[in-house]
Structures are given as C-alpha cells and as structure tokens.
CSV table of C-alpha atoms (C1' of nucleotides) in Angstrom, one decimal:
chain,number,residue,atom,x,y,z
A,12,UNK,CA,52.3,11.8,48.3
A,13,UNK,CA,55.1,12.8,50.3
A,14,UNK,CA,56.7,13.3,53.7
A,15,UNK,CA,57.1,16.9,54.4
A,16,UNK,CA,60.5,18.1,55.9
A,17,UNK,CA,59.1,18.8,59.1
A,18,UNK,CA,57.9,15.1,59.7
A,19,UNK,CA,60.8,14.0,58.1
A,20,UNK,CA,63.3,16.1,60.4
A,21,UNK,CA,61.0,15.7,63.3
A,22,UNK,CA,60.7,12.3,63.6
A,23,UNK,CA,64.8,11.9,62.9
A,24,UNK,CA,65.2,14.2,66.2
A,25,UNK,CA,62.5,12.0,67.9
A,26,UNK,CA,64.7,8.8,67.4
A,27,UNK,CA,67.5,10.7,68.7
A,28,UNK,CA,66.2,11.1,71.9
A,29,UNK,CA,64.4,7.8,71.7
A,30,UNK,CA,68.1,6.1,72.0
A,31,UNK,CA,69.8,7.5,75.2
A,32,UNK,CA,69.7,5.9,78.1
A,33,UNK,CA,67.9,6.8,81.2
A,34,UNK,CA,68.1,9.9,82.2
A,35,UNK,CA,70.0,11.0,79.6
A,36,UNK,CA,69.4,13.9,77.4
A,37,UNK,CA,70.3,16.3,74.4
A,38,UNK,CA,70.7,20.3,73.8
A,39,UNK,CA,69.6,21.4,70.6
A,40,UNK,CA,72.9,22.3,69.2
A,41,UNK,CA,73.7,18.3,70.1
A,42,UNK,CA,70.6,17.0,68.1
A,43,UNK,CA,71.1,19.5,65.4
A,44,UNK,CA,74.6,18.4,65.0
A,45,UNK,CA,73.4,14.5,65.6
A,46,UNK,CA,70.9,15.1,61.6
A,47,UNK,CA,73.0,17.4,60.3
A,48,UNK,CA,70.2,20.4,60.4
A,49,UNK,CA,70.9,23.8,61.9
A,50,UNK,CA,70.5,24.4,66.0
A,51,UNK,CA,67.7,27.0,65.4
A,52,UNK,CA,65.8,24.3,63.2
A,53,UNK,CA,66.3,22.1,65.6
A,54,UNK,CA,64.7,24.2,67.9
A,55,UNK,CA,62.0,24.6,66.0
A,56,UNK,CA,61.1,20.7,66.1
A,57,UNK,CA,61.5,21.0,69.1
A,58,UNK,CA,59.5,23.3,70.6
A,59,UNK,CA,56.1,21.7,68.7
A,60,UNK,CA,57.2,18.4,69.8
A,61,UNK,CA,57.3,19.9,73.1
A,62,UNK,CA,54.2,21.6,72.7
A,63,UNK,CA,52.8,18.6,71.6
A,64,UNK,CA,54.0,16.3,74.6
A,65,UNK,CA,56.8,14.3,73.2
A,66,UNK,CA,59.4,15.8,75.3
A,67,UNK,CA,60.2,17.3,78.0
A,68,UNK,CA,62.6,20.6,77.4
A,69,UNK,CA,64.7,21.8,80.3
A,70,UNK,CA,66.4,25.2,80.1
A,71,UNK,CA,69.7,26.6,81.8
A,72,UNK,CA,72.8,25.0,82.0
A,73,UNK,CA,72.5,21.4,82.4
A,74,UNK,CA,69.2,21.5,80.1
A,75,UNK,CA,68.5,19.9,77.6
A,76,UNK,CA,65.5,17.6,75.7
A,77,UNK,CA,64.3,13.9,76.6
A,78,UNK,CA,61.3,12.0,75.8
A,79,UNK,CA,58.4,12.8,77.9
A,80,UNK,CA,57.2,9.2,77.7
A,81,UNK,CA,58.5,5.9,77.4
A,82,UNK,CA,60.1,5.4,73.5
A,83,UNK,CA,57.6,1.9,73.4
A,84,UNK,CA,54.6,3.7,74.2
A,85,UNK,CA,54.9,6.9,71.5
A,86,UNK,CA,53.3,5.7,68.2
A,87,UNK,CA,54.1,7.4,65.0
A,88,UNK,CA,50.7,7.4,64.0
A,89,UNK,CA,50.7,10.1,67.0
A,90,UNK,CA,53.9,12.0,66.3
A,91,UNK,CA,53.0,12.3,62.7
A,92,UNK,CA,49.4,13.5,63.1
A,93,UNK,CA,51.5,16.3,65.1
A,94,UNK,CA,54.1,17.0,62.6
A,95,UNK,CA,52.0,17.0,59.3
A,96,UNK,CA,49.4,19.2,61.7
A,97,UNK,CA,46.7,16.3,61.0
A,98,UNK,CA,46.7,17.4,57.0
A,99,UNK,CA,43.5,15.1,56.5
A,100,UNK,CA,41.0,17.1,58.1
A,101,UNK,CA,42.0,20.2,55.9
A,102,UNK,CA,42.6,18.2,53.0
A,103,UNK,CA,39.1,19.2,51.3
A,104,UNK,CA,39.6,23.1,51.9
A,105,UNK,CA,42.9,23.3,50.4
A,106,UNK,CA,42.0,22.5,46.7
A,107,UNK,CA,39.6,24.5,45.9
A,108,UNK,CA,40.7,25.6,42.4
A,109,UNK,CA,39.9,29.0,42.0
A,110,UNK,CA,36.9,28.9,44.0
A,111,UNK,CA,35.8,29.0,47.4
A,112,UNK,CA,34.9,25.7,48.2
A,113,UNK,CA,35.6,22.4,46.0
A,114,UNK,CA,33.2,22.1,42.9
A,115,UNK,CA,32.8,18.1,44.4
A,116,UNK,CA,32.3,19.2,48.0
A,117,UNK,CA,29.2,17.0,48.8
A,118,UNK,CA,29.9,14.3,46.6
A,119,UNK,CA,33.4,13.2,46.4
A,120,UNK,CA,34.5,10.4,43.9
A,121,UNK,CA,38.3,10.5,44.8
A,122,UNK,CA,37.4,11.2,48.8
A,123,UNK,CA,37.2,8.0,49.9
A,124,UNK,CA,40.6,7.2,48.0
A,125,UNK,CA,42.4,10.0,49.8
A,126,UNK,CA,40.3,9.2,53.1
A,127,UNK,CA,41.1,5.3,52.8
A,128,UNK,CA,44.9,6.0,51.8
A,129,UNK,CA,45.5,7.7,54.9
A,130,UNK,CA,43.3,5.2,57.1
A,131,UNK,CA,46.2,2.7,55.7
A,132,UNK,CA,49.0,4.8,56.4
A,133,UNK,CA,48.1,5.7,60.1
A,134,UNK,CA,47.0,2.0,60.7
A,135,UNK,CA,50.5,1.0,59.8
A,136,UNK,CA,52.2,3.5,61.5
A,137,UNK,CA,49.7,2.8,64.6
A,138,UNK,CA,51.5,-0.7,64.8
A,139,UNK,CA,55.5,0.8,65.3
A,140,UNK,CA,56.6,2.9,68.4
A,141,UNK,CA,59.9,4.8,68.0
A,142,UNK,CA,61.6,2.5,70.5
A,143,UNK,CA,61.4,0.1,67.0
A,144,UNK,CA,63.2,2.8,65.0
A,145,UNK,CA,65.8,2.3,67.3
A,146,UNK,CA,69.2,0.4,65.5
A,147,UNK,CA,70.4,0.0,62.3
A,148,UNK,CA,68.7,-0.4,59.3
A,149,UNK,CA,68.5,-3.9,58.7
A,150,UNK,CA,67.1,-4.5,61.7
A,151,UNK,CA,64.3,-2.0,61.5
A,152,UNK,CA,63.5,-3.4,57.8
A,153,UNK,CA,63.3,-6.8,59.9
A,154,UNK,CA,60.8,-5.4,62.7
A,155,UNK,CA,58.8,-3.5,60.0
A,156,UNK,CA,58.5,-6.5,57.4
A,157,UNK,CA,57.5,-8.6,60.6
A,158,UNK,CA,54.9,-6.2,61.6
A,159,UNK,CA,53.2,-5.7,58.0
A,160,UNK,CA,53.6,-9.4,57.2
A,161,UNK,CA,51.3,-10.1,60.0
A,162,UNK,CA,48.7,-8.3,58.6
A,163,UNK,CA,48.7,-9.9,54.7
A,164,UNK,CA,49.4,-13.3,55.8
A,165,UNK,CA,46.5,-16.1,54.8
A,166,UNK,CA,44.7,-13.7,52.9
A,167,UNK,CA,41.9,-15.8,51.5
A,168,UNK,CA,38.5,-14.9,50.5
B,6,UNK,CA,52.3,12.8,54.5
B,7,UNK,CA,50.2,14.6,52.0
B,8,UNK,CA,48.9,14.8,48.1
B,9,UNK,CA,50.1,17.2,46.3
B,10,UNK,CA,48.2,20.1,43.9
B,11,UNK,CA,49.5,18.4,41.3
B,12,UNK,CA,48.4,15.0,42.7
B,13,UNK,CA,44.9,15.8,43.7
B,14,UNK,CA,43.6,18.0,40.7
B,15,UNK,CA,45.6,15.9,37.9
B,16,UNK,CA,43.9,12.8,39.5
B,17,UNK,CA,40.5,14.8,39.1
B,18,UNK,CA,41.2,15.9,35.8
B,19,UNK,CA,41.6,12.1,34.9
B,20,UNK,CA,38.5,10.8,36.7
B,21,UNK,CA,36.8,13.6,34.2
B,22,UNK,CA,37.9,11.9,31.1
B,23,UNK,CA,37.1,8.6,32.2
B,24,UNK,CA,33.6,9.7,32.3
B,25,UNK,CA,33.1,10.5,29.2
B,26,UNK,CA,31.5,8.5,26.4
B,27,UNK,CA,33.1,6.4,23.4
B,28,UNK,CA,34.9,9.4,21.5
B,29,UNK,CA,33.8,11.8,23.3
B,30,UNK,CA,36.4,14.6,24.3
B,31,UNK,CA,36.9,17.7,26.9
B,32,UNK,CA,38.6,21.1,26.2
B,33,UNK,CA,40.6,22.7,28.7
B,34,UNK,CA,38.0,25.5,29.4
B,35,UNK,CA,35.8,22.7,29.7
B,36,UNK,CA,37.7,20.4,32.0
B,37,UNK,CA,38.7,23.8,34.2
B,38,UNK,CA,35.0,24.2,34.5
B,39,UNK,CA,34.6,21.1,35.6
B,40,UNK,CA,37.1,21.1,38.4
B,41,UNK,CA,36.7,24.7,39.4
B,42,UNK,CA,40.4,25.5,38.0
B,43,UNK,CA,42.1,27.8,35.5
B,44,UNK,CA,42.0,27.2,32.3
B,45,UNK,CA,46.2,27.7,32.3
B,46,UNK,CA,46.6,25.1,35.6
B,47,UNK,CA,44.8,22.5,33.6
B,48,UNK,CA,46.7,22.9,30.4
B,49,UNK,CA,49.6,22.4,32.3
B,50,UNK,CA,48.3,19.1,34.2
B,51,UNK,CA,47.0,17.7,30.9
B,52,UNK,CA,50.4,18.5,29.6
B,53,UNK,CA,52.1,16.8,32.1
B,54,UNK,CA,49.8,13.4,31.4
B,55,UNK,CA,49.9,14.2,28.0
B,56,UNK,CA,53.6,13.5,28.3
B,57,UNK,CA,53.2,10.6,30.2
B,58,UNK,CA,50.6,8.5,27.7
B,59,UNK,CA,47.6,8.8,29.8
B,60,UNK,CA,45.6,11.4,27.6
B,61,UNK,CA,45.7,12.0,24.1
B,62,UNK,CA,45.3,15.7,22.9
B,63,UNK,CA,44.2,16.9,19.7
B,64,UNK,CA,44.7,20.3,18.9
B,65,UNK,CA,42.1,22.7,16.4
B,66,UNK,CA,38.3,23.2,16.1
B,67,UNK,CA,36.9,19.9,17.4
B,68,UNK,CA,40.2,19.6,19.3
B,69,UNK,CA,40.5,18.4,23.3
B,70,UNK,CA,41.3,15.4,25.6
B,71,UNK,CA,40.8,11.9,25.8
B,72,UNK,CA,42.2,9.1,27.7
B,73,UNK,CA,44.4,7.1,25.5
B,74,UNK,CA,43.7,3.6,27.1
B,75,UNK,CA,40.4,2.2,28.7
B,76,UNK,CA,40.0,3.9,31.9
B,77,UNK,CA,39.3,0.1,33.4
B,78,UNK,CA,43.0,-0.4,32.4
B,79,UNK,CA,44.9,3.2,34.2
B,80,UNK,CA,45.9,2.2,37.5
B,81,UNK,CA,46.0,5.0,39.9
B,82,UNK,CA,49.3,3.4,41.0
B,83,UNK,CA,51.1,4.4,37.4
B,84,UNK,CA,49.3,7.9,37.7
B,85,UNK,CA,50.5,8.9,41.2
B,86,UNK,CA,53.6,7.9,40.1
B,87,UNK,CA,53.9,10.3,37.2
B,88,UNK,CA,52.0,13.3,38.9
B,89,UNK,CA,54.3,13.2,42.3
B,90,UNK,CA,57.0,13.0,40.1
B,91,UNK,CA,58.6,9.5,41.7
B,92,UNK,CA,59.1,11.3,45.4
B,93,UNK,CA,60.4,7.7,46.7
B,94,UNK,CA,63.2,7.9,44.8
B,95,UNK,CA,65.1,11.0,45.7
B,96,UNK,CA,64.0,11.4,48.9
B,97,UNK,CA,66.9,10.9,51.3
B,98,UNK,CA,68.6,13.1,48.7
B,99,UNK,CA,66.1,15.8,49.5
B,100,UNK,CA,66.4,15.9,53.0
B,101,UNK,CA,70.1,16.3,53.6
B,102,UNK,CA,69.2,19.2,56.1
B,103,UNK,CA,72.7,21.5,55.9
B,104,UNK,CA,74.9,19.0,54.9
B,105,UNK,CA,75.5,17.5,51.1
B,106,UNK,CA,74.4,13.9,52.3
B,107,UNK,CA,71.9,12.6,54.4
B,108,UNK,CA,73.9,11.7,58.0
B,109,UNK,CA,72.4,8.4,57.5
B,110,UNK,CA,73.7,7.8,54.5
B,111,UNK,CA,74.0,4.1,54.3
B,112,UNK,CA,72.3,3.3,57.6
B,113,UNK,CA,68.9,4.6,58.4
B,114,UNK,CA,66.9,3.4,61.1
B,115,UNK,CA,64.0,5.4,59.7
B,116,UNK,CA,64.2,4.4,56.0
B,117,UNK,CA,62.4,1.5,56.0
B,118,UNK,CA,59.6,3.0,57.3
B,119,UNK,CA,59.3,5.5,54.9
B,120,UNK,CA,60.1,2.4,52.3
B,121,UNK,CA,57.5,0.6,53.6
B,122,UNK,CA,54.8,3.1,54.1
B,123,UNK,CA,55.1,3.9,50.4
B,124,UNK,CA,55.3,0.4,49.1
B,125,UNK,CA,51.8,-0.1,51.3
B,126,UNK,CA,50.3,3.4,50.0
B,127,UNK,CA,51.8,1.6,45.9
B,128,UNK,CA,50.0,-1.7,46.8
B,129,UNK,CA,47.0,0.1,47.6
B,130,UNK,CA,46.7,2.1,45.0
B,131,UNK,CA,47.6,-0.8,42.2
B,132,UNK,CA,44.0,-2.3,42.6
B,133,UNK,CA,42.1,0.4,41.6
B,134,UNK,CA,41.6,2.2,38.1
B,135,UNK,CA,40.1,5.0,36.8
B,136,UNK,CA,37.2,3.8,35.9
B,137,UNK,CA,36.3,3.0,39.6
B,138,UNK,CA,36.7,6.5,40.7
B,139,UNK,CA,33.5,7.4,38.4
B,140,UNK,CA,30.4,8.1,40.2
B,141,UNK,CA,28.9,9.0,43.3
B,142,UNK,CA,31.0,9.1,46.5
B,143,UNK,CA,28.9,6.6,48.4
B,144,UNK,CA,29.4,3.7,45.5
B,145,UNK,CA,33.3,4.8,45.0
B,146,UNK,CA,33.4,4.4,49.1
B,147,UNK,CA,31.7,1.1,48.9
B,148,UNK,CA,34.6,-0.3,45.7
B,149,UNK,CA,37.5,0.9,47.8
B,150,UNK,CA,36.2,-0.5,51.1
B,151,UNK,CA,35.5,-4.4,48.8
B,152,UNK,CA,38.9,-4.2,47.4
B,153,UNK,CA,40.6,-2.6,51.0
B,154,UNK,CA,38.5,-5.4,52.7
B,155,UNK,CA,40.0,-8.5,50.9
B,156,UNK,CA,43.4,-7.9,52.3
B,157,UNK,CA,42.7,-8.1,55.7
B,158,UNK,CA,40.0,-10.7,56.0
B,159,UNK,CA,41.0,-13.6,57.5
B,160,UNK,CA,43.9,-13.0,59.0
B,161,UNK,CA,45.5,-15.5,61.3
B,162,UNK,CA,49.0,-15.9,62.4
C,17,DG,C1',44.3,30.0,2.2
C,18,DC,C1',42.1,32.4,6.1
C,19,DA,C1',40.1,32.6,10.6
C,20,DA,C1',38.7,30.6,14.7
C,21,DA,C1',39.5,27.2,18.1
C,22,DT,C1',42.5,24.5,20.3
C,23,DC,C1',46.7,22.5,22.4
C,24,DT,C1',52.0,23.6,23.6
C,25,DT,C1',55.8,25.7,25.7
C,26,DT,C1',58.5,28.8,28.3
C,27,DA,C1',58.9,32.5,31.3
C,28,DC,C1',57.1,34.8,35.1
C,29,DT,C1',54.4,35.8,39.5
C,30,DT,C1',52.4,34.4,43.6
C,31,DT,C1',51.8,31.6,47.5
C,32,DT,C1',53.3,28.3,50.8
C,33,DA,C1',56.7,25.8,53.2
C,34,DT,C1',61.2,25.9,55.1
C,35,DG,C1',64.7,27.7,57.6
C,36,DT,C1',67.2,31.6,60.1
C,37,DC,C1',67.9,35.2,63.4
C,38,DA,C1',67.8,37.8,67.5
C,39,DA,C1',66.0,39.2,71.7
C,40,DG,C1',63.9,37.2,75.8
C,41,DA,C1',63.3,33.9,79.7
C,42,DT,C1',65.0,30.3,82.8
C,43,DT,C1',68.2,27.5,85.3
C,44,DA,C1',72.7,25.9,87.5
C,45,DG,C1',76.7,26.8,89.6
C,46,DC,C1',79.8,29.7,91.5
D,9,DG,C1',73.4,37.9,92.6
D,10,DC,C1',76.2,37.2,88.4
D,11,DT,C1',77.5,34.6,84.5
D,12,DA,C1',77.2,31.1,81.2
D,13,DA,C1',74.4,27.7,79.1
D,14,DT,C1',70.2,26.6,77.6
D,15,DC,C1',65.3,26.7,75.8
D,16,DT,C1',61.4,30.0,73.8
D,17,DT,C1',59.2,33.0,70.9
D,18,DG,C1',58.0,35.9,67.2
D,19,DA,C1',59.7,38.2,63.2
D,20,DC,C1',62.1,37.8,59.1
D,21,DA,C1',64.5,35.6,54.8
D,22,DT,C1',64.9,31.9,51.5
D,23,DA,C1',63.5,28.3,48.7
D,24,DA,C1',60.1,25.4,46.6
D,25,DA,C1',55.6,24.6,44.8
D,26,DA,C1',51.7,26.3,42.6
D,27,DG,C1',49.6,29.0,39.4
D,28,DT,C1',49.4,32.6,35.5
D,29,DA,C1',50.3,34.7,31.2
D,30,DA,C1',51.6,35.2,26.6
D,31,DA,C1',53.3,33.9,22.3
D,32,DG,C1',53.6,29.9,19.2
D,33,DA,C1',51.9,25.7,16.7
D,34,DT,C1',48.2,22.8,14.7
D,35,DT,C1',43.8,21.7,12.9
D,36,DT,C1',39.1,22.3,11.1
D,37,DG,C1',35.8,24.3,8.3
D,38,DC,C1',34.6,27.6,5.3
DNA sequence: GCAAATCTTTACTTTTATGTCAAGATTAGC
DNA sequence: GCTAATCTTGACATAAAAGTAAAGATTTGC
C-alpha cells in the first residue's frame, strides 16, 4: 500500500499554496522550484488540481496559482480522492489475472479488507484540512497525534 | 494510496492455502487456477513468500505449497509488509522529485501524515490473520466490521 | 537410475505510471 | 497593438512495475 507520486507531489504543491498569505500566489516555476520537481510537472499538478477545484490558475503576467478555497475548509480526504483518481471504485477491475473479470467477483473474501482499509484511511484523512499541514514537522506530528488520539481514547468494550 | 499486484494477488494466493485441509497442499497450476493467474506470476509470488517463511514448498511428484504456520497465527500486518516490500521506509527517499534529497529533508510538514496514515493502515491490519479471510464475503465483512468496531466504541473525550 | 512432476532462478517483455516538451492561449503593462 | 510572462493542452519519452519464458534443480515412483 503506497502513496503514488502524484498524491505525493500534489498534495506537497497544495501546502505550498496553503501557506501564503492573502492574496498571495505562486507561478509554476516558483512551486516547482519550492519541492524540488520540474516546472512542466508542476504544471501538471496543477492543472488537475485546477480542474478539480483546489485552485484557482491565473494566466499572463502577474499570474499565478492560489487556493480556490479557504486552506481550513479543503480536506485531504477530498484532494486525495482527486489525486489517486478515487482508485477504490476501480480497484476490483484491475486484478483480474489473466482473465476478464476477477475469478472472486461476486464473492470477495479479501473485499471487505481492501474496502474497510480505505474506509479507515479516508476517515482519518477526513479529520485534517491542509491549513494543519501547515508548519514544521513537530508541530503537525502534534496536531495529527491529537486528532487520532481522540478517536482510540477509552476504548472499552 | 493503493494495493499493489503484488499486494492483492500474493494476499489471495495466501488466503488459498489457508483453506486447505491438515496436509493438504496446492501446485502452482493449481493455485493459478484458482486465482485466475499465470502459472509463472504465481511462482514468482510463492517465491517471494517462500522466501519470507510464510509457505513452505516442496518440490517433485506430490510436490506444492503449504502455509508453514497456522493460518490463525499469519497476521496480514507481517504479510503486507513483505509483499509491499516495506514502502514506509524509503519513501521520502523515493520522492526526491529532480533533486538527490527530498527538499524537506529533515522537516516535513507532510510526513507525519503519511507516518501516521500507515501506522493506522499497520494497526489495522495486525488484528486480523489469515484464517479470517476464509470464506464467504458477507461473514469476512461481518469479522472485520467486530474487530474495526471495538476501536471506536465508546469513545469519549 | 530414469522419467515425470514440481519448484527455483534469472533474464526478458510488456504494460502502466511518471515526467518532459513544445505549441497554443491568455493577460498585464507599456 | 506588441511583448513578455504565464497557464493549458496534447503528444511524446522515460522509468518502474508487472508479467512471461526458459533453463535448471529436486523429488517421487516405478
């Protein structure tokens, strides 16, 4: 299980624009040289971000990317669904083996593991907004551990 | 975030073994059959876990796989581990974009996120074995859901 | 000890994901 | 309106993952 390297990339670029101040931006060659990726990746990101309602892209001189919403109110649950392209929903079709549809299509005994895994992962990622991805690292651990220790704490049963 | 190949049909391969009876065995034609894979991309996944001390192959007439512990005692925690090949650990060195180091190198405000989602995705996956991915989808749904369950009753801050 | 069945291992091919490039379109400022 | 800066878009190139193939090694049973 692993982040691919457009999530990865396109969440860094999302941060980036997630710390400027109001009405503030960044041009591509900027962010690109802010992660240390290429301007016509960059662009890339960029463009399905756009696409997808993150930001707001302004061209000609003076252009440039910002957020197209409020840093506290963009989820990553959200952004990731975008940047993985929602793999869950094609995650049945893609191993098929040889054939043309999964020999366990029907009746699944490692579905609801690979269903209930990503249930997890999008309700912890529902619970932090890029405006907490925002500063250095000990303090996100901080905000993160807060958040996830809410949800263990008092476990009895 | 997604499973790999090598994640999703290795895992399957597994859950075939563990339903087999007391000294019972599989070939690889037989397990590819199975699964709906070659022959050659199972020998290569049972080599793999062959490696790694979760089957035990015997080769000749009468040869095949087993699992060599109780499949009540394989966690899918160790297994994931082996098939993704330990992602967690090397990846800020795979995502360096066109530089030799990660730019956040030492201070990522993204990091513990991807820490964390891991460590939650680990957790998860630590309570449940082998021998609860055998049978129908509808029961395994029902012994994920118990053991998801259990975390979060009761929760009170 | 020979043959058939089976796993093992390495090299190779194919597919998919990633990243780059170049031409086009838009805007600001002169 | 012209120029420079910028985003946009689709085609292309590269790299990584996945899958295949073939030759080798081991075991059983006759």
């Amino acid at each position: 299980m692993k982040i691919s390297a457009q999530e990865e990339y396109g969440l860094r670029c999302l941060v980036q624009l997630a710390a400027l101040g109001e009405g503030e931006s960044l041009t591509l060659p900027q962010i690109a040289g802010r992660e240390g990726i290429s301007a016509a990746n960059a662009g890339k990101l960029m463009w399905l971000l756009n696409k997808a309602g993150f930001v707001r892209a302004i061209r000609g001189t003076k252009g440039g990317y910002s957020l197209a919403r409020l840093p506290g109110e963009i989820y990553l649950s959200e952004v990731i669904k975008i940047l993985d392209a929602d793999e869950i929903n094609t995650h049945c079709e893609s191993y098929t083996g040889v054939l043309d549809l999964c020999v366990h299509n029907g009746d699944c005994g490692i579905r609801p593991v690979i269903v209930g895994l990503h249930e997890i992962v999008q309700d912890a990622l529902s619970q932090i907004t890029l405006a907490q991805l925002v500063g250095t690292e000990a303090k996100v651990d901080e905000r993160f551990h807060r958040i996830q220790g809410l949800k263990n704490r008092h476990v009895s049963v």
